[in-house]
Amino acid sequence: MRYSGFKVIAEALTGHRGWKPVWREPQPKPSYDIVVIGGGGHGLATAYYLAKEFGEANVAVLEKGWIGGGNVGRNTTIIRSNYLLPGNEPFYEFSMKLWEGLEQDFNYNAMVSQRGVLNLCHTDAQRDAFTRRGNAMRLHGVDAVLLDRDGVRKIAPFLNFDNARFPIKGGLLQPRGGTVRHDAVAWGYARGADLHGVDIIQNCEVTGFRIENGKCLGVETTRGFIGAKKVGCAVAGASSQVMAKAGMRLPIESHVLQAFVSEGLKPLLPGVITYGAGHFYVSQSDKGGLVFGGDIDGYNSYAQRGNLPVIEDVCEGGMSLMPMIGRARLLRSWGGIMDMSMDGSPIIDRTDIQGLYFNGGWCYGGFKATPASGWCFAHLLATDMPHLHAAAYRLDRFRKGLMIDEKGMGAQPNLH
Amino acid sequence: MIINHPLLGPRDAQEFVYLGDAALIDRPDWQASGAVDRFYEYLYLRDNPAGMHRELWFHEQGDRSWLVVTRNTVTHEITSVELARDVARSRGRGK
């Protein structure tokens, strides 16, 4: 079933009785060519591109819970490609370009909205760093606009420009950045993969790997053994847990990142605004709620909830930037589990076990990377060669000293 | 979270700075054979368990002692708090 304006009108006139479930509920087959562990954004995108771009017909996605119940449903929906380092910038721009064509590609309304991402700066040093970053982006063919104080005022006159501690000196704007409806990304990829013959198997937890003579033959699951020529693990948040079943230790710690939504308000924010000095970022959803977040809680956690001190800290940051939101009520908060890697950059690589591939360590940045992560992981699974734009995301880069340390924090995952 | 400091009693976790896995106490010997591999594992690889986790907290806004806190990473429940100094000594370290 393809969606179109005509279809929507036809359904409206006939009581919406013709809509069908958008993916099947198949029983797992005894074996597949490729099994992708994890039915989140990255796993579903991987399966979709495997089937559509790389012609792999015999693919399954195994999901422990339900589609859209993990980190893809637990984020602040921001997309951007304003990175600095050569290993990162082409990858995130590749992702940005895929976002721009995503809805036409998988025929599903993901509400991709390029409303702009504005990073505020508050010191001369920070402005210099943003100038450098903007130049790096331009050199990679990415849009970047350096704004002075008046330029920021034109976009967002309601900001607290007279903050004595962190006066707004300007900002770096990426007009092509924005937000996407996160659930629709998961549903659209699930539907697209299903239409190309991928089996999406929910409520199927991987409990172990069958590994003989250094070769992975398949996975043990709560629904029995499933054989596979190749297994790709894309379970960010639970990467350490799943890969430990294959006897691997990873350069990853799990931390909780909280996010928040206010009650619905009239249109207020033009786009995404980030306030690095106060650790706060905010956008407005299409329903009107302010969606915002700040730092991770800072200690290892698998609880999908945080603690109160960070809520207080984030709300203080919001109040210092936009005092007028003080009377808006906080509707809800949630926590997602972040795969904090040791340099703050992701990993897409094969492992020492033949036929076992790994995708994880996304830190905060997993959502915006969803299309490119799926595409590059599919490329690796299908061809055994790393994709050009993900070639730096090697598992052994820590051993070799080839870290991609975007934030310059070193091996301190709780600081990234 | 409240961390029950062995010397100072219950303190708010906000007074502390988190470092990570308590295995960081066991710094490898740089002169041993295979030290390069050991340092790679020491610096970068983590067990990262879901459940009981022994970890290092620094009482920065207090007595500046290092603590080994045993905490459940799924429930945030803290079951024991020791001075890191005592843990290191019990493993035969001089200080």
PDB file of C-alpha atoms in Angstrom, chain A residues 189-392:
ATOM      1  CA  TYR A 189      11.861   2.333   7.982  1.00  0.00           C
ATOM      2  CA  ALA A 190      10.003  -0.682   9.392  1.00  0.00           C
ATOM      3  CA  ARG A 191       7.354  -0.375   6.702  1.00  0.00           C
ATOM      4  CA  GLY A 192       9.942   0.201   3.968  1.00  0.00           C
ATOM      5  CA  ALA A 193      12.020  -2.787   5.047  1.00  0.00           C
ATOM      6  CA  ASP A 194       8.916  -4.975   5.302  1.00  0.00           C
ATOM      7  CA  LEU A 195       7.813  -3.981   1.786  1.00  0.00           C
ATOM      8  CA  HIS A 196      11.210  -5.135   0.520  1.00  0.00           C
ATOM      9  CA  GLY A 197      10.757  -8.541   2.163  1.00  0.00           C
ATOM     10  CA  VAL A 198      12.604  -8.072   5.455  1.00  0.00           C
ATOM     11  CA  ASP A 199      11.163 -10.079   8.372  1.00  0.00           C
ATOM     12  CA  ILE A 200      10.667  -7.784  11.378  1.00  0.00           C
ATOM     13  CA  ILE A 201      10.407 -10.017  14.424  1.00  0.00           C
ATOM     14  CA  GLN A 202       9.305  -8.269  17.604  1.00  0.00           C
ATOM     15  CA  ASN A 203       9.390  -9.678  21.142  1.00  0.00           C
ATOM     16  CA  CYS A 204      12.435 -11.735  20.210  1.00  0.00           C
ATOM     17  CA  GLU A 205      15.373 -11.181  22.548  1.00  0.00           C
ATOM     18  CA  VAL A 206      18.842 -12.388  21.595  1.00  0.00           C
ATOM     19  CA  THR A 207      20.146 -14.473  24.496  1.00  0.00           C
ATOM     20  CA  GLY A 208      23.427 -15.644  22.981  1.00  0.00           C
ATOM     21  CA  PHE A 209      25.537 -16.260  19.913  1.00  0.00           C
ATOM     22  CA  ARG A 210      26.457 -19.609  18.383  1.00  0.00           C
ATOM     23  CA  ILE A 211      30.159 -19.229  17.655  1.00  0.00           C
ATOM     24  CA  GLU A 212      32.288 -22.131  16.418  1.00  0.00           C
ATOM     25  CA  ASN A 213      35.974 -21.897  15.451  1.00  0.00           C
ATOM     26  CA  GLY A 214      35.816 -18.110  15.534  1.00  0.00           C
ATOM     27  CA  LYS A 215      32.855 -17.973  13.183  1.00  0.00           C
ATOM     28  CA  CYS A 216      29.370 -16.771  14.095  1.00  0.00           C
ATOM     29  CA  LEU A 217      26.703 -19.215  12.874  1.00  0.00           C
ATOM     30  CA  GLY A 218      23.645 -17.464  14.245  1.00  0.00           C
ATOM     31  CA  VAL A 219      21.936 -16.269  17.378  1.00  0.00           C
ATOM     32  CA  GLU A 220      20.095 -17.938  20.232  1.00  0.00           C
ATOM     33  CA  THR A 221      16.864 -16.122  20.974  1.00  0.00           C
ATOM     34  CA  THR A 222      13.824 -16.394  23.195  1.00  0.00           C
ATOM     35  CA  ARG A 223      12.097 -17.791  20.089  1.00  0.00           C
ATOM     36  CA  GLY A 224      14.731 -20.429  19.348  1.00  0.00           C
ATOM     37  CA  PHE A 225      17.947 -20.584  17.359  1.00  0.00           C
ATOM     38  CA  ILE A 226      18.106 -18.457  14.206  1.00  0.00           C
ATOM     39  CA  GLY A 227      20.939 -19.229  11.818  1.00  0.00           C
ATOM     40  CA  ALA A 228      22.669 -16.487   9.856  1.00  0.00           C
ATOM     41  CA  LYS A 229      25.590 -16.101   7.499  1.00  0.00           C
ATOM     42  CA  LYS A 230      26.161 -12.643   8.937  1.00  0.00           C
ATOM     43  CA  VAL A 231      24.951 -11.027  12.151  1.00  0.00           C
ATOM     44  CA  GLY A 232      24.927  -7.259  12.652  1.00  0.00           C
ATOM     45  CA  CYS A 233      24.436  -5.846  16.135  1.00  0.00           C
ATOM     46  CA  ALA A 234      22.824  -2.371  16.264  1.00  0.00           C
ATOM     47  CA  VAL A 235      21.472  -2.146  19.813  1.00  0.00           C
ATOM     48  CA  ALA A 236      22.984   1.110  21.066  1.00  0.00           C
ATOM     49  CA  GLY A 237      22.221   1.435  24.739  1.00  0.00           C
ATOM     50  CA  ALA A 238      22.568  -2.306  25.255  1.00  0.00           C
ATOM     51  CA  SER A 239      25.696  -2.823  23.124  1.00  0.00           C
ATOM     52  CA  SER A 240      27.897  -3.922  26.027  1.00  0.00           C
ATOM     53  CA  GLN A 241      25.246  -6.371  27.223  1.00  0.00           C
ATOM     54  CA  VAL A 242      24.674  -8.011  23.846  1.00  0.00           C
ATOM     55  CA  MET A 243      28.306  -8.124  22.730  1.00  0.00           C
ATOM     56  CA  ALA A 244      29.328  -9.571  26.123  1.00  0.00           C
ATOM     57  CA  LYS A 245      27.340 -12.646  25.084  1.00  0.00           C
ATOM     58  CA  ALA A 246      29.871 -13.018  22.258  1.00  0.00           C
ATOM     59  CA  GLY A 247      32.692 -12.638  24.783  1.00  0.00           C
ATOM     60  CA  MET A 248      33.618  -9.091  23.797  1.00  0.00           C
ATOM     61  CA  ARG A 249      34.429  -6.089  25.961  1.00  0.00           C
ATOM     62  CA  LEU A 250      33.783  -2.749  24.323  1.00  0.00           C
ATOM     63  CA  PRO A 251      35.208   0.764  24.752  1.00  0.00           C
ATOM     64  CA  ILE A 252      31.758   1.866  25.921  1.00  0.00           C
ATOM     65  CA  GLU A 253      30.015   2.973  29.116  1.00  0.00           C
ATOM     66  CA  SER A 254      26.221   3.277  29.368  1.00  0.00           C
ATOM     67  CA  HIS A 255      24.846   6.551  30.715  1.00  0.00           C
ATOM     68  CA  VAL A 256      21.354   7.986  30.998  1.00  0.00           C
ATOM     69  CA  LEU A 257      20.403  11.190  29.177  1.00  0.00           C
ATOM     70  CA  GLN A 258      17.179  12.863  30.236  1.00  0.00           C
ATOM     71  CA  ALA A 259      14.878  14.889  28.028  1.00  0.00           C
ATOM     72  CA  PHE A 260      11.818  16.980  28.793  1.00  0.00           C
ATOM     73  CA  VAL A 261       8.634  18.296  27.238  1.00  0.00           C
ATOM     74  CA  SER A 262       6.621  21.294  28.408  1.00  0.00           C
ATOM     75  CA  GLU A 263       2.899  21.735  27.971  1.00  0.00           C
ATOM     76  CA  GLY A 264       1.763  22.802  24.485  1.00  0.00           C
ATOM     77  CA  LEU A 265       2.361  26.463  23.667  1.00  0.00           C
ATOM     78  CA  LYS A 266       1.651  28.676  20.679  1.00  0.00           C
ATOM     79  CA  PRO A 267       4.433  28.832  18.057  1.00  0.00           C
ATOM     80  CA  LEU A 268       7.383  30.368  19.857  1.00  0.00           C
ATOM     81  CA  LEU A 269      10.723  29.015  18.708  1.00  0.00           C
ATOM     82  CA  PRO A 270      11.799  29.391  15.078  1.00  0.00           C
ATOM     83  CA  GLY A 271      14.095  26.371  15.182  1.00  0.00           C
ATOM     84  CA  VAL A 272      16.514  24.514  17.399  1.00  0.00           C
ATOM     85  CA  ILE A 273      18.535  26.657  19.817  1.00  0.00           C
ATOM     86  CA  THR A 274      21.513  25.320  21.734  1.00  0.00           C
ATOM     87  CA  TYR A 275      23.148  27.018  24.678  1.00  0.00           C
ATOM     88  CA  GLY A 276      26.455  25.266  25.235  1.00  0.00           C
ATOM     89  CA  ALA A 277      27.586  27.413  28.142  1.00  0.00           C
ATOM     90  CA  GLY A 278      24.465  26.605  30.142  1.00  0.00           C
ATOM     91  CA  HIS A 279      24.115  23.010  28.882  1.00  0.00           C
ATOM     92  CA  PHE A 280      20.669  23.389  27.394  1.00  0.00           C
ATOM     93  CA  TYR A 281      19.118  22.804  23.982  1.00  0.00           C
ATOM     94  CA  VAL A 282      15.527  23.346  22.966  1.00  0.00           C
ATOM     95  CA  SER A 283      13.148  23.105  20.035  1.00  0.00           C
ATOM     96  CA  GLN A 284       9.376  23.218  19.700  1.00  0.00           C
ATOM     97  CA  SER A 285       7.426  20.223  18.505  1.00  0.00           C
ATOM     98  CA  ASP A 286       4.655  20.517  15.933  1.00  0.00           C
ATOM     99  CA  LYS A 287       2.175  19.967  18.762  1.00  0.00           C
ATOM    100  CA  GLY A 288       3.589  23.012  20.552  1.00  0.00           C
ATOM    101  CA  GLY A 289       5.510  21.444  23.417  1.00  0.00           C
ATOM    102  CA  LEU A 290       8.998  22.707  24.110  1.00  0.00           C
ATOM    103  CA  VAL A 291      11.344  19.719  23.792  1.00  0.00           C
ATOM    104  CA  PHE A 292      14.576  20.222  25.673  1.00  0.00           C
ATOM    105  CA  GLY A 293      17.500  18.550  27.365  1.00  0.00           C
ATOM    106  CA  GLY A 294      20.977  19.036  28.733  1.00  0.00           C
ATOM    107  CA  ASP A 295      23.781  16.886  30.067  1.00  0.00           C
ATOM    108  CA  ILE A 296      23.840  13.193  30.822  1.00  0.00           C
ATOM    109  CA  ASP A 297      23.456  12.323  34.492  1.00  0.00           C
ATOM    110  CA  GLY A 298      27.168  11.501  34.545  1.00  0.00           C
ATOM    111  CA  TYR A 299      27.409   7.998  35.998  1.00  0.00           C
ATOM    112  CA  ASN A 300      26.856   4.528  34.548  1.00  0.00           C
ATOM    113  CA  SER A 301      23.168   3.741  34.300  1.00  0.00           C
ATOM    114  CA  TYR A 302      20.783   1.348  32.612  1.00  0.00           C
ATOM    115  CA  ALA A 303      17.751   2.855  34.337  1.00  0.00           C
ATOM    116  CA  GLN A 304      15.631   4.554  31.698  1.00  0.00           C
ATOM    117  CA  ARG A 305      15.023   7.379  34.126  1.00  0.00           C
ATOM    118  CA  GLY A 306      17.345   9.915  35.667  1.00  0.00           C
ATOM    119  CA  ASN A 307      17.652  11.736  38.949  1.00  0.00           C
ATOM    120  CA  LEU A 308      16.289  15.093  40.070  1.00  0.00           C
ATOM    121  CA  PRO A 309      19.509  17.163  40.233  1.00  0.00           C
ATOM    122  CA  VAL A 310      19.892  17.050  36.436  1.00  0.00           C
ATOM    123  CA  ILE A 311      16.261  18.095  35.933  1.00  0.00           C
ATOM    124  CA  GLU A 312      16.941  21.103  38.147  1.00  0.00           C
ATOM    125  CA  ASP A 313      20.174  21.892  36.288  1.00  0.00           C
ATOM    126  CA  VAL A 314      18.543  21.713  32.848  1.00  0.00           C
ATOM    127  CA  CYS A 315      15.598  23.865  33.899  1.00  0.00           C
ATOM    128  CA  GLU A 316      17.987  26.443  35.395  1.00  0.00           C
ATOM    129  CA  GLY A 317      19.795  26.551  32.058  1.00  0.00           C
ATOM    130  CA  GLY A 318      16.503  27.079  30.246  1.00  0.00           C
ATOM    131  CA  MET A 319      15.450  29.839  32.608  1.00  0.00           C
ATOM    132  CA  SER A 320      18.730  31.712  32.244  1.00  0.00           C
ATOM    133  CA  LEU A 321      18.421  31.633  28.433  1.00  0.00           C
ATOM    134  CA  MET A 322      14.686  32.212  28.016  1.00  0.00           C
ATOM    135  CA  PRO A 323      13.243  33.647  31.246  1.00  0.00           C
ATOM    136  CA  MET A 324       9.745  33.717  29.743  1.00  0.00           C
ATOM    137  CA  ILE A 325       9.417  29.940  29.803  1.00  0.00           C
ATOM    138  CA  GLY A 326       9.429  29.965  33.587  1.00  0.00           C
ATOM    139  CA  ARG A 327       5.672  29.796  33.800  1.00  0.00           C
ATOM    140  CA  ALA A 328       5.325  26.915  31.332  1.00  0.00           C
ATOM    141  CA  ARG A 329       4.707  23.665  33.116  1.00  0.00           C
ATOM    142  CA  LEU A 330       6.917  20.638  32.607  1.00  0.00           C
ATOM    143  CA  LEU A 331       4.718  17.913  31.199  1.00  0.00           C
ATOM    144  CA  ARG A 332       7.005  14.913  31.314  1.00  0.00           C
ATOM    145  CA  SER A 333      10.590  13.722  31.306  1.00  0.00           C
ATOM    146  CA  TRP A 334      12.219  10.529  30.177  1.00  0.00           C
ATOM    147  CA  GLY A 335      15.663   8.960  29.979  1.00  0.00           C
ATOM    148  CA  GLY A 336      17.402   7.110  27.193  1.00  0.00           C
ATOM    149  CA  ILE A 337      20.491   4.953  27.604  1.00  0.00           C
ATOM    150  CA  MET A 338      23.485   6.353  25.760  1.00  0.00           C
ATOM    151  CA  ASP A 339      26.372   4.237  24.519  1.00  0.00           C
ATOM    152  CA  MET A 340      29.117   6.629  25.587  1.00  0.00           C
ATOM    153  CA  SER A 341      32.247   5.617  23.692  1.00  0.00           C
ATOM    154  CA  MET A 342      35.719   6.518  24.868  1.00  0.00           C
ATOM    155  CA  ASP A 343      36.226   9.347  22.358  1.00  0.00           C
ATOM    156  CA  GLY A 344      32.610  10.418  21.860  1.00  0.00           C
ATOM    157  CA  SER A 345      32.433   9.025  18.320  1.00  0.00           C
ATOM    158  CA  PRO A 346      30.604   5.949  17.020  1.00  0.00           C
ATOM    159  CA  ILE A 347      31.816   2.544  15.905  1.00  0.00           C
ATOM    160  CA  ILE A 348      30.752   0.781  12.697  1.00  0.00           C
ATOM    161  CA  ASP A 349      33.038  -2.170  12.063  1.00  0.00           C
ATOM    162  CA  ARG A 350      33.397  -5.921  11.795  1.00  0.00           C
ATOM    163  CA  THR A 351      34.630  -7.764  14.889  1.00  0.00           C
ATOM    164  CA  ASP A 352      37.341 -10.390  15.356  1.00  0.00           C
ATOM    165  CA  ILE A 353      34.594 -13.009  15.152  1.00  0.00           C
ATOM    166  CA  GLN A 354      33.935 -13.886  11.517  1.00  0.00           C
ATOM    167  CA  GLY A 355      30.421 -12.995  10.438  1.00  0.00           C
ATOM    168  CA  LEU A 356      29.750 -10.738  13.441  1.00  0.00           C
ATOM    169  CA  TYR A 357      29.505  -6.980  12.863  1.00  0.00           C
ATOM    170  CA  PHE A 358      29.034  -4.132  15.298  1.00  0.00           C
ATOM    171  CA  ASN A 359      27.350  -0.734  15.160  1.00  0.00           C
ATOM    172  CA  GLY A 360      27.209   1.322  18.371  1.00  0.00           C
ATOM    173  CA  GLY A 361      28.794   3.935  20.606  1.00  0.00           C
ATOM    174  CA  TRP A 362      26.574   6.739  19.341  1.00  0.00           C
ATOM    175  CA  CYS A 363      26.806   8.828  22.506  1.00  0.00           C
ATOM    176  CA  TYR A 364      24.160  11.567  22.264  1.00  0.00           C
ATOM    177  CA  GLY A 365      24.237  11.664  18.510  1.00  0.00           C
ATOM    178  CA  GLY A 366      22.442   8.553  17.377  1.00  0.00           C
ATOM    179  CA  PHE A 367      19.192   9.997  16.106  1.00  0.00           C
ATOM    180  CA  LYS A 368      20.580  12.431  13.539  1.00  0.00           C
ATOM    181  CA  ALA A 369      22.864   9.661  12.277  1.00  0.00           C
ATOM    182  CA  THR A 370      20.056   7.143  11.679  1.00  0.00           C
ATOM    183  CA  PRO A 371      19.966   7.111   7.836  1.00  0.00           C
ATOM    184  CA  ALA A 372      23.740   7.238   7.322  1.00  0.00           C
ATOM    185  CA  SER A 373      24.348   4.713  10.095  1.00  0.00           C
ATOM    186  CA  GLY A 374      21.898   2.322   8.462  1.00  0.00           C
ATOM    187  CA  TRP A 375      23.330   2.876   5.004  1.00  0.00           C
ATOM    188  CA  CYS A 376      26.978   2.490   6.080  1.00  0.00           C
ATOM    189  CA  PHE A 377      26.244  -0.572   8.223  1.00  0.00           C
ATOM    190  CA  ALA A 378      24.296  -2.127   5.344  1.00  0.00           C
ATOM    191  CA  HIS A 379      27.256  -1.398   3.070  1.00  0.00           C
ATOM    192  CA  LEU A 380      29.593  -3.129   5.518  1.00  0.00           C
ATOM    193  CA  LEU A 381      27.289  -6.146   5.972  1.00  0.00           C
ATOM    194  CA  ALA A 382      26.643  -6.570   2.250  1.00  0.00           C
ATOM    195  CA  THR A 383      30.114  -5.937   0.847  1.00  0.00           C
ATOM    196  CA  ASP A 384      32.453  -6.566   3.815  1.00  0.00           C
ATOM    197  CA  MET A 385      33.992  -3.191   3.009  1.00  0.00           C
ATOM    198  CA  PRO A 386      33.551  -0.071   5.169  1.00  0.00           C
ATOM    199  CA  HIS A 387      31.615   2.733   3.524  1.00  0.00           C
ATOM    200  CA  LEU A 388      33.788   5.679   2.495  1.00  0.00           C
ATOM    201  CA  HIS A 389      32.111   8.032   4.985  1.00  0.00           C
ATOM    202  CA  ALA A 390      32.310   5.594   7.923  1.00  0.00           C
ATOM    203  CA  ALA A 391      35.862   4.380   7.295  1.00  0.00           C
ATOM    204  CA  ALA A 392      37.196   6.123  10.402  1.00  0.00           C
TER     205      ALA A 392
END
